[in-house]
CSV table of C-alpha atoms in Angstrom, one decimal:
chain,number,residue,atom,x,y,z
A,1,UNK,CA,-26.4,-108.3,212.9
A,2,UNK,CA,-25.4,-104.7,212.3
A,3,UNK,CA,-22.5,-103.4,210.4
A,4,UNK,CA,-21.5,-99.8,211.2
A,5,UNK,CA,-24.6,-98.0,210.0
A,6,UNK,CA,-26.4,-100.5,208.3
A,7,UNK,CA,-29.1,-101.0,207.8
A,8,UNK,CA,-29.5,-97.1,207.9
A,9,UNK,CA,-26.9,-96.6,205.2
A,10,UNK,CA,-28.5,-98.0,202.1
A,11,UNK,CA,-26.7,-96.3,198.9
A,12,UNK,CA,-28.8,-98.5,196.9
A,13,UNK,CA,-31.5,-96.3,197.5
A,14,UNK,CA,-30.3,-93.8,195.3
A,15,UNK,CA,-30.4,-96.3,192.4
A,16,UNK,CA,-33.6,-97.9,192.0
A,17,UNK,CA,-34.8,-96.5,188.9
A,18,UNK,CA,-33.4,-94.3,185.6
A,19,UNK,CA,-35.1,-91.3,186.9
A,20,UNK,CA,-33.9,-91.6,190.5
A,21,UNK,CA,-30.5,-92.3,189.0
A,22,UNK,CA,-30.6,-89.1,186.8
A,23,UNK,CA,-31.4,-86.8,189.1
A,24,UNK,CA,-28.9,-87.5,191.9
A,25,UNK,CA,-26.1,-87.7,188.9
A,26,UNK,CA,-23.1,-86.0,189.7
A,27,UNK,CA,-21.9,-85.2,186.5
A,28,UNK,CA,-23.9,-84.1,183.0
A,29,UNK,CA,-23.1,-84.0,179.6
A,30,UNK,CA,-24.6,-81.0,178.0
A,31,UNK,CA,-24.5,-80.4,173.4
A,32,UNK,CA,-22.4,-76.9,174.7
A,33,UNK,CA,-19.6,-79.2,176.3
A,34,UNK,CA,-18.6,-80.3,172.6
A,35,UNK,CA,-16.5,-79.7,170.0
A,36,UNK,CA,-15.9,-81.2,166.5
A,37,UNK,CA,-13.2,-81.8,165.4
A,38,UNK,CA,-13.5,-81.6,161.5
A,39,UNK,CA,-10.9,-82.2,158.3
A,40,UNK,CA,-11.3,-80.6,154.9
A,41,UNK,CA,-9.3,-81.6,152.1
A,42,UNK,CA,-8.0,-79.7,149.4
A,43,UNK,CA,-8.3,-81.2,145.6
A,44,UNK,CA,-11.1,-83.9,146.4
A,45,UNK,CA,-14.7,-83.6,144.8
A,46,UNK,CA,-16.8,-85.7,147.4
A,47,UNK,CA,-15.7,-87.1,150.9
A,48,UNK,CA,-13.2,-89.6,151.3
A,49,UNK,CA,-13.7,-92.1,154.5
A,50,UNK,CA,-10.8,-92.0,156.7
A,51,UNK,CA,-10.4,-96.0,157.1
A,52,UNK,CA,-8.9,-96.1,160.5
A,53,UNK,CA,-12.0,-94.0,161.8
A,54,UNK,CA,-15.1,-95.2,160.7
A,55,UNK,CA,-17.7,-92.3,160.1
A,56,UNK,CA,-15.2,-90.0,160.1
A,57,UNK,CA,-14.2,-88.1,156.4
A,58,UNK,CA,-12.0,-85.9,154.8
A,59,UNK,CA,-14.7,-82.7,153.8
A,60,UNK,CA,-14.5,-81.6,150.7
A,61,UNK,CA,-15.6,-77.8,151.4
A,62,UNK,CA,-19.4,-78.2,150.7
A,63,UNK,CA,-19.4,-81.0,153.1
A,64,UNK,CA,-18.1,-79.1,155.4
A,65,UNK,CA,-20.5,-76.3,155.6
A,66,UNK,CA,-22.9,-79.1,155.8
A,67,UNK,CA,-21.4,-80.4,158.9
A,68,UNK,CA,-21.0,-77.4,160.4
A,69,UNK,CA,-24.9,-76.8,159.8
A,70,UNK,CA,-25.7,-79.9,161.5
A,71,UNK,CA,-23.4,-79.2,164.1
A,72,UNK,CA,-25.6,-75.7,165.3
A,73,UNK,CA,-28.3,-77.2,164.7
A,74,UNK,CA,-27.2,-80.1,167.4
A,75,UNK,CA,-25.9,-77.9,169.9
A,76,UNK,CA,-22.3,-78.1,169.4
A,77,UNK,CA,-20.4,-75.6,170.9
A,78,UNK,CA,-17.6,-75.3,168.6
A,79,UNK,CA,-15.8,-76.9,165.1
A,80,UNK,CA,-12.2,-77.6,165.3
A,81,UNK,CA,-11.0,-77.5,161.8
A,82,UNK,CA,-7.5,-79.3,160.0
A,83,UNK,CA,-6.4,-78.8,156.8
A,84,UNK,CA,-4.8,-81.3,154.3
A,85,UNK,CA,-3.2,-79.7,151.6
A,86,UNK,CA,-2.7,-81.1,148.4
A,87,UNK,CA,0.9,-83.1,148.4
A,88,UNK,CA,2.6,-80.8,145.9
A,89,UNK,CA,1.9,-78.1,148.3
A,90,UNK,CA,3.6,-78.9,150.7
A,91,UNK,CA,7.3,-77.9,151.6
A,92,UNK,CA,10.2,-77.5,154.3
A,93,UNK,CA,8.3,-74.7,155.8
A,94,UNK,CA,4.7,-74.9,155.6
A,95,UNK,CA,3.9,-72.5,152.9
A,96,UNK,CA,0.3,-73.5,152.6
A,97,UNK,CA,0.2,-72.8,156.4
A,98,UNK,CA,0.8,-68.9,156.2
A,99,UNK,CA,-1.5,-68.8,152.5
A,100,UNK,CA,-4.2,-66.6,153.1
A,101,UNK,CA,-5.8,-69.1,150.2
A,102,UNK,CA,-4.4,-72.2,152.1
A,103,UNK,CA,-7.1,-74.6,152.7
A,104,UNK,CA,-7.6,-74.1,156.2
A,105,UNK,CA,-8.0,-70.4,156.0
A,106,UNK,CA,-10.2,-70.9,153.1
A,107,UNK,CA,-12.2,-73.3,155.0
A,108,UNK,CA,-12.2,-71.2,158.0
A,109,UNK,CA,-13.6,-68.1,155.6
A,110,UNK,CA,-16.3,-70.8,154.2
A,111,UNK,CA,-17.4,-72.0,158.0
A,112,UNK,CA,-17.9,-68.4,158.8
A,113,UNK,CA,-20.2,-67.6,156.1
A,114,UNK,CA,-21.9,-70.1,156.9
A,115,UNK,CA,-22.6,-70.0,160.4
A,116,UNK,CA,-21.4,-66.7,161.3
A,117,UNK,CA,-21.2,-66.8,165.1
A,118,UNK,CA,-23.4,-69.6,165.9
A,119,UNK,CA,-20.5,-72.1,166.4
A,120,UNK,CA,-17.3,-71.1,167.7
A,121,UNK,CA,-15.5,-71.8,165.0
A,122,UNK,CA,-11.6,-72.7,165.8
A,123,UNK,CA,-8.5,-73.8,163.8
A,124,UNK,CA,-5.4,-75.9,164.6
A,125,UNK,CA,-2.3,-73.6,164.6
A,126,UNK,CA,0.8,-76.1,163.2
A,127,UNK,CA,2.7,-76.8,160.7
A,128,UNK,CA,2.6,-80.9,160.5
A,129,UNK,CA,-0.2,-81.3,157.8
A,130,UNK,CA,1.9,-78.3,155.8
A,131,UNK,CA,5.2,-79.5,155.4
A,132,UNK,CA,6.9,-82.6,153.5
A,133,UNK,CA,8.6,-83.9,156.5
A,134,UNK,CA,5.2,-84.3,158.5
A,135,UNK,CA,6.7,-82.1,161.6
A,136,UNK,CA,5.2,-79.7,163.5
A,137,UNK,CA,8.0,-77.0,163.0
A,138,UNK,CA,10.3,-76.1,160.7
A,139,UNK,CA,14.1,-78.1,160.8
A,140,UNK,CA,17.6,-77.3,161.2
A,141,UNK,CA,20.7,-78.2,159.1
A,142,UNK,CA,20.5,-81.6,161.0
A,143,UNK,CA,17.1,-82.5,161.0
A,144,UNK,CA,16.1,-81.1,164.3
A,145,UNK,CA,12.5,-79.1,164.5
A,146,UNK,CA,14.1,-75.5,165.2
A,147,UNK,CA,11.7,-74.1,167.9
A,148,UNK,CA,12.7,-70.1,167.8
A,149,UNK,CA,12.5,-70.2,163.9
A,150,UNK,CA,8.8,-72.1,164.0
A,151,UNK,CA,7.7,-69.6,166.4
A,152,UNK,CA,8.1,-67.3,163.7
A,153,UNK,CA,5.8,-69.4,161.4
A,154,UNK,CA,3.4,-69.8,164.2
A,155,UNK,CA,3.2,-66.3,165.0
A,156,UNK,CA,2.1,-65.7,161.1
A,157,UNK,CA,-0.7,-68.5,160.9
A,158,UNK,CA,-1.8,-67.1,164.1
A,159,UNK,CA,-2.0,-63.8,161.8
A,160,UNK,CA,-3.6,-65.6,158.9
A,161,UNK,CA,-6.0,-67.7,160.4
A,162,UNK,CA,-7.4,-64.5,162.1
A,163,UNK,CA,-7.9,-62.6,159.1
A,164,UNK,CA,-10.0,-65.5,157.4
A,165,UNK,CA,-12.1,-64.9,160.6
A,166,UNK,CA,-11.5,-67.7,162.9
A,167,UNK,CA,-12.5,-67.5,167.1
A,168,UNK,CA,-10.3,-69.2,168.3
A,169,UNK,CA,-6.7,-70.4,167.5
A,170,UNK,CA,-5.4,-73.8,168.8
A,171,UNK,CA,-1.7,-73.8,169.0
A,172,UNK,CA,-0.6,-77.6,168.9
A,173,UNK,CA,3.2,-77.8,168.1
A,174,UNK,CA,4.5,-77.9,171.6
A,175,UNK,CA,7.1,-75.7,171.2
A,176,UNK,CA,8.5,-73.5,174.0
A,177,UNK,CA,7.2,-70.1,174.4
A,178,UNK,CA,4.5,-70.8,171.4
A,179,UNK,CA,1.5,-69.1,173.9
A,180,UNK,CA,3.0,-65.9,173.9
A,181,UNK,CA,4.6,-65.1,170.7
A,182,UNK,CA,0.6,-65.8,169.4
A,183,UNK,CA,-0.4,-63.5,171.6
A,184,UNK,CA,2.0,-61.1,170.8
A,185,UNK,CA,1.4,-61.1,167.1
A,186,UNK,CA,-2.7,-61.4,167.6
A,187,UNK,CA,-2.4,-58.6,169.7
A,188,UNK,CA,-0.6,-56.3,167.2
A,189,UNK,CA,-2.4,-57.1,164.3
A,190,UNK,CA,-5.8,-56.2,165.7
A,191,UNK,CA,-7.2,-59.1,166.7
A,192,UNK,CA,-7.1,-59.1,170.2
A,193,UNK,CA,-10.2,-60.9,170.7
A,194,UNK,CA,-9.2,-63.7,168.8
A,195,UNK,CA,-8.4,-66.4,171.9
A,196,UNK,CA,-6.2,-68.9,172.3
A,197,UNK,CA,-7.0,-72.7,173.5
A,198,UNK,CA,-3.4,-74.0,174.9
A,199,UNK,CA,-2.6,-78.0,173.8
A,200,UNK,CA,-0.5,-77.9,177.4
A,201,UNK,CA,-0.3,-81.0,178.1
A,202,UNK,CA,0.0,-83.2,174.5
A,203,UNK,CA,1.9,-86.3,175.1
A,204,UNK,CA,3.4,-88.3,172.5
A,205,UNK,CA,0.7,-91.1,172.2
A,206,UNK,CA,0.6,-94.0,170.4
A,207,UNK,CA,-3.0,-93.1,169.9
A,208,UNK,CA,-2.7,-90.4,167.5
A,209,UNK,CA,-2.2,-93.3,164.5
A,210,UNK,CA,-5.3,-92.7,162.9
A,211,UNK,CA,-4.9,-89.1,162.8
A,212,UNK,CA,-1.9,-89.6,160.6
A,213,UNK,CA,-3.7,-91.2,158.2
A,214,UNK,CA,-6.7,-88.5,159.1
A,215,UNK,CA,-4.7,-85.3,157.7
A,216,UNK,CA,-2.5,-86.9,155.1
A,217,UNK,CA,0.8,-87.3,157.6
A,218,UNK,CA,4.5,-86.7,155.8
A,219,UNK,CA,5.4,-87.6,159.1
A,220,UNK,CA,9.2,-89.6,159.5
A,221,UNK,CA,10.8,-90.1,162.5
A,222,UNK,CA,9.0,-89.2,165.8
A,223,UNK,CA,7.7,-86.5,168.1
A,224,UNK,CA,8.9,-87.1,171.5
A,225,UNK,CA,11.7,-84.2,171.6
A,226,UNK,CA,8.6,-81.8,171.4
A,227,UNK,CA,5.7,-83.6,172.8
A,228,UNK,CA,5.4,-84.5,176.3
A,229,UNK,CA,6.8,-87.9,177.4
A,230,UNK,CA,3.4,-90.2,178.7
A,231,UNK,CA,5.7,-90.6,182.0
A,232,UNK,CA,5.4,-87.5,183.7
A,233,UNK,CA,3.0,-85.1,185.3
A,234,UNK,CA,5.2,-82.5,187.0
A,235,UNK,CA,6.2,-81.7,183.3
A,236,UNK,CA,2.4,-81.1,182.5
A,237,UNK,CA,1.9,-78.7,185.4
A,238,UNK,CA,5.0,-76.8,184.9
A,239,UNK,CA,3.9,-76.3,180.9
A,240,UNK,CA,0.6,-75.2,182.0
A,241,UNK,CA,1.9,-72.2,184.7
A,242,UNK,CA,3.8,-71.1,181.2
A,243,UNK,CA,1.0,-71.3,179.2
A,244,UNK,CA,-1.0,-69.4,181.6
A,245,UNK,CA,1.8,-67.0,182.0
A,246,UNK,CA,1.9,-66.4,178.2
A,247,UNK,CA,-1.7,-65.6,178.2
A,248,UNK,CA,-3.6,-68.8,177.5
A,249,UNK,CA,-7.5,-68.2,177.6
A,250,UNK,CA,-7.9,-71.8,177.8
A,251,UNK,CA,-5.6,-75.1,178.3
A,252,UNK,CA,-6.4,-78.7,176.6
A,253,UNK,CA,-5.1,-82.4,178.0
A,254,UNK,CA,-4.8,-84.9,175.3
A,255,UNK,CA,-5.5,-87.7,174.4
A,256,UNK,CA,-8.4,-87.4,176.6
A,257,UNK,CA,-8.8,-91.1,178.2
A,258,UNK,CA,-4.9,-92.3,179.2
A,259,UNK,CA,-4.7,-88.9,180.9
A,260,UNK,CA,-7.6,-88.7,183.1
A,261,UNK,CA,-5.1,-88.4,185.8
A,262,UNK,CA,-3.5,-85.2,184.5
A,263,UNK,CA,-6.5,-83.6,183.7
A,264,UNK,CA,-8.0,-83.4,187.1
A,265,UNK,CA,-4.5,-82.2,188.1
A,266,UNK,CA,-5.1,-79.6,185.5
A,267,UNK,CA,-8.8,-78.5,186.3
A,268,UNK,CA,-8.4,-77.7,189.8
A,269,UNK,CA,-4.9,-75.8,189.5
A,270,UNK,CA,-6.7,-73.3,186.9
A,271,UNK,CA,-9.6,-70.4,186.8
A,272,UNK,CA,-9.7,-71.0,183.2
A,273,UNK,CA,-11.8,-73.3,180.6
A,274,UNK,CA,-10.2,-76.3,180.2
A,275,UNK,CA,-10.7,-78.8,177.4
A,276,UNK,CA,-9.7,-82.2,176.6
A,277,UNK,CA,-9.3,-83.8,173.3
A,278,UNK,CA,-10.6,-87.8,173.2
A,279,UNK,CA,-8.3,-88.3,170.1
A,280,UNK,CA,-8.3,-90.8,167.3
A,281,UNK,CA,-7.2,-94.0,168.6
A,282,UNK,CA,-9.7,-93.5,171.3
A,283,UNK,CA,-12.2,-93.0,168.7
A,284,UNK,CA,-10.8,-96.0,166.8
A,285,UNK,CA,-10.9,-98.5,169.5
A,286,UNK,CA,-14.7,-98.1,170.3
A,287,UNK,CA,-16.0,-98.1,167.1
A,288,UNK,CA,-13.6,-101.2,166.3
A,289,UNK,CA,-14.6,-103.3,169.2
A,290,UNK,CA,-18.4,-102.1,168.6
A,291,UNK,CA,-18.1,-103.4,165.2
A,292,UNK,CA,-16.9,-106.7,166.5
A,293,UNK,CA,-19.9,-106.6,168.6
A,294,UNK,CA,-17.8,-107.1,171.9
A,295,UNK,CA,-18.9,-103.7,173.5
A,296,UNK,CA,-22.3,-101.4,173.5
A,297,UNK,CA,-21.3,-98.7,171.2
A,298,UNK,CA,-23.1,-96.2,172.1
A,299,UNK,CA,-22.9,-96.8,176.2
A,300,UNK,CA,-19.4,-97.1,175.4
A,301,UNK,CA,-19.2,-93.7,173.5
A,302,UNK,CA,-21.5,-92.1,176.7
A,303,UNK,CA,-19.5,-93.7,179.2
A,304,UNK,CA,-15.9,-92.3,177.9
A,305,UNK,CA,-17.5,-89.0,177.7
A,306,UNK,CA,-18.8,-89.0,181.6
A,307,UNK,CA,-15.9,-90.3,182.2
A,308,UNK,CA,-13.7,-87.2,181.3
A,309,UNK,CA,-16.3,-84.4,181.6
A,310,UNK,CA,-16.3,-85.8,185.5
A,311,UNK,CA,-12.5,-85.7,185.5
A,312,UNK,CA,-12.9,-81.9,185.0
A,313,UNK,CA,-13.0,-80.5,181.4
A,314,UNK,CA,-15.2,-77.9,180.7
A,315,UNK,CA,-14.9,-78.6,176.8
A,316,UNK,CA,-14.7,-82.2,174.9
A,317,UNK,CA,-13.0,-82.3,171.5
A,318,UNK,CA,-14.9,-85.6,169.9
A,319,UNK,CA,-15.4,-87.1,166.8
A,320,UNK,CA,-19.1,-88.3,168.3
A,321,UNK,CA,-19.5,-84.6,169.1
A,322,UNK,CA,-22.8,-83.9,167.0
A,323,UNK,CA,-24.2,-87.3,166.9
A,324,UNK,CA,-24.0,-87.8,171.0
A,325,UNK,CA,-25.4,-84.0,170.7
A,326,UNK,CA,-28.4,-84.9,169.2
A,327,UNK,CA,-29.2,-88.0,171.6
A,328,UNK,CA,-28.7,-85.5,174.9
C-alpha cells in the first residue's frame, strides 16, 4: 500500500547519522552571532555571584577585563556591559549615569584598553541601575517617569559613554522618540560612528527578576507604562518603523524565547542587523531545572539558541555567550 509519494518520500533519509544531520542543517550557530552581556560593580574587591543566575557575577573591574579577554579569545562578537553603582550614588536623576568617572564609563574605558577593537564593545544607555527609585527615566511631581525630560539625560549618557570609547550604545528605556535624540546628540558631538542597537520591542516580562537582583534594582512599582505590554505585536512593529525612522543601525526583541513570534515578524520587515536578548529568567530557568537534573543543560542551552538564531536574529545577547563559543 502506497501513501501519496511513499515510499519515494523518505525524510528520514536526511537523518541517519550526526554528520548527515549537520550538513543538511538549516540553521548554524556561529562564536560571531554572540554577545555577552557583562555587570561590573562599583566598590567590591572580588566577584560577587549573582544567586538567581548561577555562573553569572558582578565584575569587579579586573574581572572584567578578564572576561572580556576570554571573550576574544572565544569568538564573541561583542560585550554588553551594566553598571551598578555604589547605593549612595545614586539619586532622582541618575548622576552616576552622565559621570564621565561613573562606573560604566570607567569600565567601558577599561574594556577598551584592553581589547581595543577586537570585541565590539557596547553599553546599556538607561538610567534604572543609576537612580534611587530603580526607573528607567527620570519622574515627575507625581511619580510618573517624565519621557521628554529623560531624553535629555539619555541624550547626555549617549555623550558620555562615547567619549569613554564605547561602539555601540544600547538605548533600553523605552521612551518615545529615545532613537533619535541619541542620534542627534552622537551626531553633534563627533561621534558619528558610534551606532546605536534599538531595544524596539522590550516587553514588560516577568522574566527580567533575576536581572533585578543582577544590577542592584531600586526598583518600586512597575514598568508597564513604558515597556511594551506582552499582548501585542502591532505595537512592536509600529515602535520598530520609529526606531528605524530615528536612525536605528540595529533593532533588539527581548526577552528572546516568549517572543519568538515577534522576532521573525521583526527580521523579515527590516534590512538591518537584528538582535535578540535571551534574558535572565531564561537563563535562570535552564540552569535551575539542569541543576535539578530534570533537563540536559547543555542541549537545553544549544537548543534555545537554535531555536532563536532560526527565528531570525543576526545577533544573541546570552549569558552562555563565551562558554557555548568555545564548544562551536
Amino acid at each position: 500500500m502506497t501513501y501519496g509519494s511513499f515510499p519515494g518520500a523518505r525524510p528520514r533519509r536526511l537523518r541517519t547519522t550526526p554528520a548527515m544531520r549537520r550538513m543538511v542543517a538549516e540553521t548554524r550557530l556561529h562564536p560571531a552571532d554572540l554577545i555577552l552581556p557583562a555587570f561590573v560593580r562599583e566598590g567590591i574587591d572580588r566577584p560577587v555571584p549573582i544567586q538567581a543566575m548561577p555562573g553569572v557575577v558582578q565584575h569587579t573591574m579586573d574581572t572584567l577585563r578578564k572576561a572580556a579577554v576570554e571573550a576574544v579569545e572565544a569568538g564573541v562578537a561583542g560585550i554588553m556591559l551594566f553598571g551598578v553603582p555604589e547605593e549612595a550614588k545614586k539619586d532622582a536623576n541618575g548622576t552616576a549615569g552622565t559621570d564621565p568617572d561613573g562606573i560604566l564609563q570607567v569600565a567601558i574605558r577599561a574594556v577598551k584598553q584592553e581589547v581595543g577593537d577586537d570585541l565590539v564593545v557596547m553599553s546599556d544607555l538607561c538610567l534604572d541601575e543609576t537612580t534611587d527609585h530603580g526607573h528607567c527615566g527620570v519622574l515627575d511631581a507625581e511619580g510618573r517617569v517624565d519621557n521628554d525630560a529623560t531624553l535629555e539625560r539619555y541624550a547626555e549618557m549617549a555623550q558620555v559613554q562615547a567619549d569613554a570609547g564605547v561602539h555601540v550604545v544600547g538605548p533600553s528605556g523605552m521612551m518615545d522618540g529615545q532613537v533619535g535624540v541619541i542620534r542627534d546628540a552622537l551626531d553633534q558631538t563627533g561621534h558619528e560612528d558610534v551606532s546605536i542597537l534599538a531595544y524596539t520591542a522590550k516587553y514588560s516580562s516577568a522574566f527580567y527578576g533575576p536581572f533585578r537582583e543582577a544590577v542592584g534594582s531600586s526598583l518600586r512599582g512597575d514598568r508597564k507604562t513604558y515597556q511594551q505590554d506582552p499582548a501585542n505585536v502591532r505595537e512592536s512593529l509600529r515602535e520598530l518603523a520609529l526606531d528605524l525612522d530615528e536612525g536605528a543601525d540595529m533593532v533588539m526583541v527581548k526577552p528572546a524565547g516568549p517572543y519568538l513570534d515577534i522576532l521573525a515578524k521583526v527580521a523579515e520587515s527590516v534590512d538591518v542587523p537584528v538582535a535578540a536578548y535571551q534574558i535572565s529568567g531564561e537563563y535562570a530557568m535552564v540552569e535551575a531545572a539542569a541543576e535539578k537534573g530534570w533537563i540536559d543543560r547543555d542541549k537545553a542551552i544549544l537548543e534555545t539558541l537554535t531555536g532563536i538564531k532560526r527565528a531570525g536574529a543576526n545577533m544573541i545577547l546570552t549569558y552562555w555567550a563565551t562558554e557555548v563559543a568555545r564548544g562551536l
